[in-house]
Amino acid sequence: MSTLIVINPNSSQTVTDGIDKALNPLRSFGIPIRCLTLAEGPPGIENQRQADLNIAPMLALAAAQEDAAGYVIACFGDPGLHALRDQTALPVVGIQEAAVMTALTLGQRFGVIAILPASIPRHLRAFGAMGVLNRLAGDRALGLGVADLADEGKSLAAMIATGKRLRYEDGANVLIMGCAGMARYREPLQEATGLPVVEPTQAAVSMALGQIRLSLSHKSTGPEHAG
Amino acid sequence: MSTLIVINPNSSQTVTDGIDKALNPLRSFGIPIRCLTLAEGPPGIENQRQADLNIAPMLALAAAQEDAAGYVIACFGDPGLHALRDQTALPVVGIQEAAVMTALTLGQRFGVIAILPASIPRHLRAFGAMGVLNRLAGDRALGLGVADLADEGKSLAAMIATGKRLRYEDGANVLIMGCAGMARYREPLQEATGLPVVEPTQAAVSMALGQIRLSLSHKSTGPEHAG
Amino acid sequence: MSTLIVINPNSSQTVTDGIDKALNPLRSFGIPIRCLTLAEGPPGIENQRQADLNIAPMLALAAAQEDAAGYVIACFGDPGLHALRDQTALPVVGIQEAAVMTALTLGQRFGVIAILPASIPRHLRAFGAMGVLNRLAGDRALGLGVADLADEGKSLAAMIATGKRLRYEDGANVLIMGCAGMARYREPLQEATGLPVVEPTQAAVSMALGQIRLSLSHKSTGPEHAG
Amino acid sequence: MSTLIVINPNSSQTVTDGIDKALNPLRSFGIPIRCLTLAEGPPGIENQRQADLNIAPMLALAAAQEDAAGYVIACFGDPGLHALRDQTALPVVGIQEAAVMTALTLGQRFGVIAILPASIPRHLRAFGAMGVLNRLAGDRALGLGVADLADEGKSLAAMIATGKRLRYEDGANVLIMGCAGMARYREPLQEATGLPVVEPTQAAVSMALGQIRLSLSHKSTGPEHAG
Amino acid sequence: MSTLIVINPNSSQTVTDGIDKALNPLRSFGIPIRCLTLAEGPPGIENQRQADLNIAPMLALAAAQEDAAGYVIACFGDPGLHALRDQTALPVVGIQEAAVMTALTLGQRFGVIAILPASIPRHLRAFGAMGVLNRLAGDRALGLGVADLADEGKSLAAMIATGKRLRYEDGANVLIMGCAGMARYREPLQEATGLPVVEPTQAAVSMALGQIRLSLSHKSTGPEHAG
Amino acid sequence: MSTLIVINPNSSQTVTDGIDKALNPLRSFGIPIRCLTLAEGPPGIENQRQADLNIAPMLALAAAQEDAAGYVIACFGDPGLHALRDQTALPVVGIQEAAVMTALTLGQRFGVIAILPASIPRHLRAFGAMGVLNRLAGDRALGLGVADLADEGKSLAAMIATGKRLRYEDGANVLIMGCAGMARYREPLQEATGLPVVEPTQAAVSMALGQIRLSLSHKSTGPEHAG
């Protein structure tokens, strides 16, 4: 039976396990979901260079999944999203794009919790390409060092503080977690900030399952013009 | 078991039946879906006045569904969307909003097939409120009279002609059907235009099912400010 | 002699009286102005649901004014604006829309003083539909409870504090009062903040009188397409 | 009694006379209106250079009107609008700005009839500065030579043809005449195109009279910052 | 003496030679310019997948140039632009970005001549990320097959026809050639269309030389937040 | 040999000398550069009125330079930019426009350091006309009085403080100095803020030299339409 393939393009099995667990509620939809770790990836993707260098092995891993019914690229930043759409006619959903589209139905202005400051310009380029900057309340980094990110308590506290700033200083009424593999923080973050929180892999898998069931997919040809 | 309620806010049972049938692929997701016709509605909603006058009975009908797990308002234009969100904490999805958010993941510029010219300014106001006008390729009316709309052959031909203009003249690479109850045309339209076609009730129900399963919902409180 | 009808869609006669008094300077323009209270309305409109539920009685009240030369809907949020335009060929002006269009001629970035936080997403949807978000400096709520709003001194102090934040923190150079019936605060607010302040019913009535005199009115038909 | 000063910044008395006549309906508002011709101006303003060179004598003419209650600059393009606002604390309205703000209350997308193609980039810069490009349907030149512009029949025919293209090809639902002094064409243009037509000097004078009566005016100080 | 490195990320030496020749006028600025062909690249980059797969070897080639004073990535689409900025602190200019920034100083609305229709959505994403869509008049493909592209006469004729459509149908007042290596068509295209034409490698090298001389360069750290 | 003419449209020779010195690195490009002071100008341009009144003498000064190969207008605000483009077919670059276009290649969001608060609305109108507001992080005034501006230490300290606020509060990742003649502060500002800093006369001269060498120039005719 064909399967939704979720690719974590970093090499951290812990992250993949976190994603896998976050998707449990969606398994009742009846379409198998398989989460893969990209062995060739870095432990975490921290800049555009790392993101871009991962595309080649990610495309190869995707191509090797013979039972694929569709794909989710599980890295906020959606590296290789359009490349994979050029490679396959199956549905391909990026977690950043899906998180934004989901958030836009849950509040007028969305706030993004970025793990690292260096991600923010990358996010802004993506939101500009999506054409949704008028809906952005703010994008704020956690302000944690790498060591602190491994500490669940510190991470959650920083997420809550960041989420509150996005709400009270920037005017967000929905939050997006700007990272895969952190779904375990979603509920406490929601409670502490009083805002709906979109976990991007959940949002993306939910959209992908619908597209698979409805036989909806991009076409990789362009229009004759635009203006 | 709690159920997704889909409300067709016009009084046409034929339209409701069309919607109901279009949702069959999504019934395998395991959440019951019930489609309701708004008896108080007009046979079809043709302008903002009719849309607004329908909100009160629609809200009452929604409130009466005790097993509701969430709602879809199945009228392109999303009348009463935010009013219903004020009334309930359950997920509420509008078909226009969901169709746009889905289309944005399937092509860079979306084209809309409007049934009547008078709907177009209403659509533009909505797309402006959504902040997605940079992604709009065009919004074109079928150019059919009411009598012709009852004729399936003429309707499909007009949809295909309109879809082709949206592709070749306006540069659309994904199409949205600007009306509920016409899912039977989706596949032939897709084939004839070579573009993915989003049927809005399918898009909305797919999003609503995901939000129900993931316990995602708007909050009806505002932020302290925005800027 | 035909008359400009100003409808306060809430049931507070005090608010209507405040509006009526605010319009005195414009009575010298020679067109009669009649201010009506919507008996069926709530004491105040606090969310989109209340706003939408008011449209039906507001439309009926409007239709019953046989000497109407035009209409102003005197609720920030412009509930039923386009519905009333569908109902009549006479000029119809909403106070939110008119306040924004007036403010755009008085300063490069406008700030909005919202009564309640929950109004802000509604405002943002409206400003997005108007296409003027690039001109918005900020939209801030007074931060008062309902009891405090009845206290003139507290209300004015909160307006001034909010207006100053809009000027000094958000960069506004013109302010809009996001509510009808508060014209008595306009002058002290202007003096305290050093910015021009637009009172929305004055702005709307001024525009409506000009449109009546110039025989300018919307048409309720749509274009054939847009893109 | 203080007077609204309308300055035609070109040297054509015929244009000034046309403006003066167009304002007759607004004289019943009770505020005197005086239309002036700028003797130093060229017969018509055809590019940005001519527009800019006119600012100095226009400012001098404005300063010399001792009974001024406010000003309207009656050249589409609004040359010297902000300079005059720097010079005086009285209300100053430009006809381009006022025409756009008025049109935005009459239809979702506005079309502009430009006299000369070279004006269009100037218009687009102004609409960009106003932040209203999302509401622009199109801006089209008449396609007439200078000789033909003197021929009323040819001018009207070209305006109607241009207005129809703006409606049917570009999707406009309100039209703006991109020139002062042509109010006599407004009614036939309205009838022939089926769209409301905004004559910019009427729109500006109407706004200016309201601002005078309401003591509304810009402030020429800037904000501390913007972002 | 340190050198500006221009990398053609496809494997066609003919294209590189065309680029090299186009840069001759800029050699008088006194900074050496070296044009490299990416041996690992495809003969031409036709979609996002090919663009992305080229980034890894392009980064390696860039890193190997020990005398580099700065880089230009000579593929319209700017593949790897931000990745290379992550890799080096030297100035890095993409030809698409530079062509757009240059065109914005030469005309109010720019038109793009795309080689293939499939490139247009990629361009639109980039223009959205750049935030310049309000300045785009249109983006049109040549409509030639690969065989015809090798025919200089047919290519030039198609460019001129496309350029004229961008001018007369879409309202462009400056044109961008959406491809590297075609500078030889710039002058005839300029003459035939009556519009300034930006050749993107010339625009990029010109900007890069200025940035090198002025010691201007990006920083690869992000801000703490954005909103 | 033909020469790039840089016009400082205020009468301060000190400012002109500062500009002249700032351009030294670009003299190696081999095109002579001549910096002129506008004797008729005020000591500094502080508002739109002063800017506009300067256009006539600036155009005359420009016209008198017989060996001109192109022009740079060296006042942030670009007064007379389009007027001079109407007057000559040679390249004309404004320092504001060039600074923005350069900054857009160096960081995702730019911050502007304004000398006076009153300049900010003028900047915003210009950025709106350029269509780049989505890339603006913030625009902040120094907060110095005229006397303090003459004090180099105080000026630099205020610039650094303002630059840091633009970075840390507004999220800028590139800075623009909103004034000519202050190039001496560029390097310390860059070091203290950790961001690239664009000095606008350098940016403009760099672009102008490229346009001269590449025979690139605007055309002063308009398009037939826009939409």
Coordinates of C-alpha atoms in Angstrom, one line a residue, chain C:
Chain C
M1 CA -35.9 67.4 0.9
S2 CA -33.8 64.3 0.8
T3 CA -31.7 63.5 3.7
L4 CA -28.4 61.7 4.6
I5 CA -29.3 58.9 6.9
V6 CA -26.7 57.9 9.6
I7 CA -27.4 54.6 11.2
N8 CA -25.8 53.7 14.5
P9 CA -26.2 50.0 14.5
N10 CA -26.1 49.6 18.2
S11 CA -29.0 50.3 20.5
S12 CA -27.3 53.0 22.6
Q13 CA -29.1 56.4 22.2
T14 CA -26.2 58.0 24.0
V15 CA -23.9 56.9 21.2
T16 CA -26.3 58.2 18.6
D17 CA -26.6 61.5 20.4
G18 CA -22.8 61.8 20.5
I19 CA -22.7 61.1 16.7
D20 CA -25.4 63.7 16.1
K21 CA -23.6 66.4 18.0
A22 CA -20.3 65.6 16.2
L23 CA -21.9 66.3 12.9
N24 CA -23.0 69.8 13.7
P25 CA -20.2 71.5 11.8
L26 CA -21.3 69.7 8.7
R27 CA -24.9 70.8 8.9
S28 CA -23.9 74.1 7.3
F29 CA -23.4 72.2 4.0
G30 CA -27.2 72.4 3.6
I31 CA -28.1 68.7 3.3
P32 CA -30.3 67.4 6.2
I33 CA -28.6 64.7 8.3
R34 CA -30.7 62.3 10.4
C35 CA -29.1 60.0 12.9
L36 CA -30.9 56.7 13.8
T37 CA -30.4 54.2 16.5
L38 CA -30.9 50.5 15.6
A39 CA -33.3 49.3 18.3
E40 CA -32.5 45.7 17.6
G41 CA -28.8 46.1 18.1
P42 CA -26.8 45.2 21.2
P43 CA -25.7 48.1 23.5
G44 CA -22.3 47.9 21.8
I45 CA -20.8 45.8 19.0
E46 CA -17.9 43.8 20.4
N47 CA -17.1 41.1 17.8
Q48 CA -17.7 40.0 14.3
R49 CA -20.7 37.8 15.3
Q50 CA -22.6 40.8 16.8
A51 CA -21.6 42.9 13.8
D52 CA -22.9 40.3 11.3
L53 CA -26.2 39.6 13.2
N54 CA -27.0 43.3 13.0
I55 CA -26.9 43.5 9.3
A56 CA -30.5 42.3 8.7
P57 CA -32.2 44.9 10.9
M58 CA -29.9 47.6 9.7
L59 CA -30.8 46.9 6.1
A60 CA -34.5 47.0 7.0
L61 CA -34.1 50.3 8.8
A62 CA -32.2 51.7 5.8
A63 CA -34.9 50.5 3.4
A64 CA -37.6 52.2 5.5
Q65 CA -36.1 55.7 5.1
E66 CA -38.1 57.0 2.2
D67 CA -36.4 60.4 2.0
A68 CA -32.8 59.0 2.0
A69 CA -30.3 60.7 -0.2
G70 CA -27.5 58.4 1.0
Y71 CA -26.4 56.4 4.0
V72 CA -23.6 56.3 6.5
I73 CA -23.1 53.1 8.6
A74 CA -21.8 54.4 11.9
C75 CA -20.0 51.4 13.3
F76 CA -16.2 51.1 13.0
G77 CA -15.9 47.8 11.1
D78 CA -18.5 48.8 8.5
P79 CA -20.9 45.9 9.1
G80 CA -23.2 45.5 6.1
L81 CA -21.4 48.1 4.0
H82 CA -21.4 46.0 0.8
A83 CA -24.8 44.5 1.6
L84 CA -26.4 48.0 1.7
R85 CA -24.6 48.8 -1.5
D86 CA -26.2 45.8 -3.0
Q87 CA -29.6 47.0 -1.7
T88 CA -29.5 50.6 -2.9
A89 CA -28.0 52.7 -5.7
L90 CA -27.6 55.7 -3.4
P91 CA -24.2 56.6 -1.9
V92 CA -23.3 54.4 1.0
V93 CA -20.3 55.3 3.2
G94 CA -18.8 53.2 6.0
I95 CA -17.1 55.1 8.8
Q96 CA -14.1 52.9 8.9
E97 CA -13.4 53.1 5.2
A98 CA -14.0 56.9 5.2
A99 CA -11.8 57.4 8.2
V100 CA -8.9 55.6 6.6
M101 CA -9.3 57.4 3.2
T102 CA -9.3 60.7 5.1
A103 CA -6.4 59.8 7.3
L104 CA -4.3 58.9 4.2
T105 CA -4.5 62.5 3.1
L106 CA -3.3 63.8 6.5
G107 CA -0.2 61.8 7.3
Q108 CA 2.0 59.1 5.8
R109 CA 1.2 56.4 8.4
F110 CA -2.0 56.1 10.4
G111 CA -2.5 54.8 13.9
V112 CA -5.8 53.3 15.1
I113 CA -7.1 53.5 18.6
A114 CA -9.2 50.4 19.1
I115 CA -11.6 50.1 22.0
L116 CA -11.1 46.4 22.5
P117 CA -8.3 44.1 21.6
A118 CA -10.7 41.7 19.9
S119 CA -11.4 44.3 17.3
I120 CA -7.9 44.4 16.0
P121 CA -7.9 41.3 13.8
R122 CA -11.2 42.6 12.3
H123 CA -9.6 45.9 11.6
L124 CA -6.6 44.2 9.9
R125 CA -8.9 42.2 7.7
A126 CA -10.6 45.4 6.6
F127 CA -7.4 47.3 6.0
G128 CA -6.1 44.3 4.0
A129 CA -9.3 44.3 1.9
M130 CA -8.8 48.1 1.4
G131 CA -5.2 47.4 0.4
V132 CA -3.8 50.0 2.7
L133 CA -1.6 48.0 5.1
N134 CA 1.5 49.7 3.9
R135 CA 0.2 52.9 5.4
L136 CA -0.7 51.4 8.8
A137 CA 1.7 52.4 11.7
G138 CA -0.2 50.5 14.4
D139 CA -3.5 49.5 15.9
R140 CA -3.6 49.5 19.6
A141 CA -6.4 48.8 22.1
L142 CA -7.1 51.2 25.0
G143 CA -6.7 48.5 27.6
L144 CA -9.7 49.5 29.6
G145 CA -12.5 47.3 31.0
V146 CA -16.1 48.1 30.2
A147 CA -16.6 49.9 33.5
D148 CA -13.7 52.2 32.9
L149 CA -15.1 53.1 29.4
A150 CA -18.0 54.8 31.0
D151 CA -15.6 57.1 32.9
E152 CA -14.8 60.0 30.7
G153 CA -11.6 61.0 32.5
K154 CA -10.2 57.5 32.3
S155 CA -11.2 57.1 28.7
L156 CA -9.6 60.3 27.6
A157 CA -6.4 59.5 29.5
A158 CA -6.3 56.0 27.9
M159 CA -6.8 57.5 24.5
I160 CA -4.0 60.0 25.0
A161 CA -1.7 57.3 26.3
T162 CA -2.6 55.0 23.3
G163 CA -2.2 57.9 20.8
K164 CA 1.2 58.7 22.2
R165 CA 2.4 55.1 21.9
L166 CA 1.1 55.1 18.3
R167 CA 3.1 58.2 17.6
Y168 CA 6.3 57.5 19.5
E169 CA 6.6 53.7 19.4
D170 CA 4.8 53.0 16.1
G171 CA 5.6 56.1 14.0
A172 CA 2.0 57.2 13.3
N173 CA 1.6 60.8 12.0
V174 CA -2.2 60.7 12.0
L175 CA -4.6 59.0 14.3
I176 CA -8.0 57.4 13.8
M177 CA -10.5 56.9 16.6
G178 CA -11.7 53.3 16.1
C179 CA -15.2 53.9 17.4
A180 CA -18.3 56.0 16.8
G181 CA -19.7 58.4 19.4
M182 CA -16.4 59.7 20.9
A183 CA -16.0 62.9 19.0
R184 CA -15.9 64.9 22.2
Y185 CA -12.4 63.5 22.8
R186 CA -11.1 64.5 19.4
E187 CA -9.8 67.9 20.2
P188 CA -8.0 67.1 23.5
L189 CA -6.5 64.0 21.9
Q190 CA -5.2 66.2 19.0
E191 CA -3.7 68.6 21.4
A192 CA -2.1 66.1 23.7
T193 CA -0.6 64.0 20.9
G194 CA 0.3 66.7 18.4
L195 CA -1.2 64.7 15.6
P196 CA -4.3 65.2 13.5
V197 CA -7.1 63.0 14.7
V198 CA -9.8 61.6 12.4
E199 CA -13.2 61.1 14.0
P200 CA -14.8 58.5 11.7
T201 CA -18.4 59.6 11.7
Q202 CA -17.3 63.1 10.8
A203 CA -15.1 61.8 8.0
A204 CA -17.8 59.6 6.6
V205 CA -20.5 62.2 6.7
S206 CA -18.2 64.7 5.0
M207 CA -17.5 62.1 2.2
A208 CA -21.2 61.2 1.9
L209 CA -22.3 64.8 1.6
G210 CA -19.9 65.3 -1.2
Q211 CA -20.9 62.1 -3.0
I212 CA -24.6 63.1 -2.7
R213 CA -23.9 66.6 -4.1
L214 CA -21.8 65.3 -6.9
S215 CA -24.2 62.4 -7.7
L216 CA -21.3 59.9 -7.2
S217 CA -22.2 56.4 -6.4
H218 CA -21.0 52.8 -6.5
K219 CA -22.4 50.4 -9.0
S220 CA -23.3 47.0 -7.7
T221 CA -22.3 45.0 -10.8
G222 CA -18.9 43.4 -10.9
P223 CA -16.3 43.5 -13.6
E224 CA -15.9 40.6 -16.0
H225 CA -12.6 39.6 -14.4
A226 CA -9.7 40.8 -12.4
G227 CA -6.0 39.9 -12.2

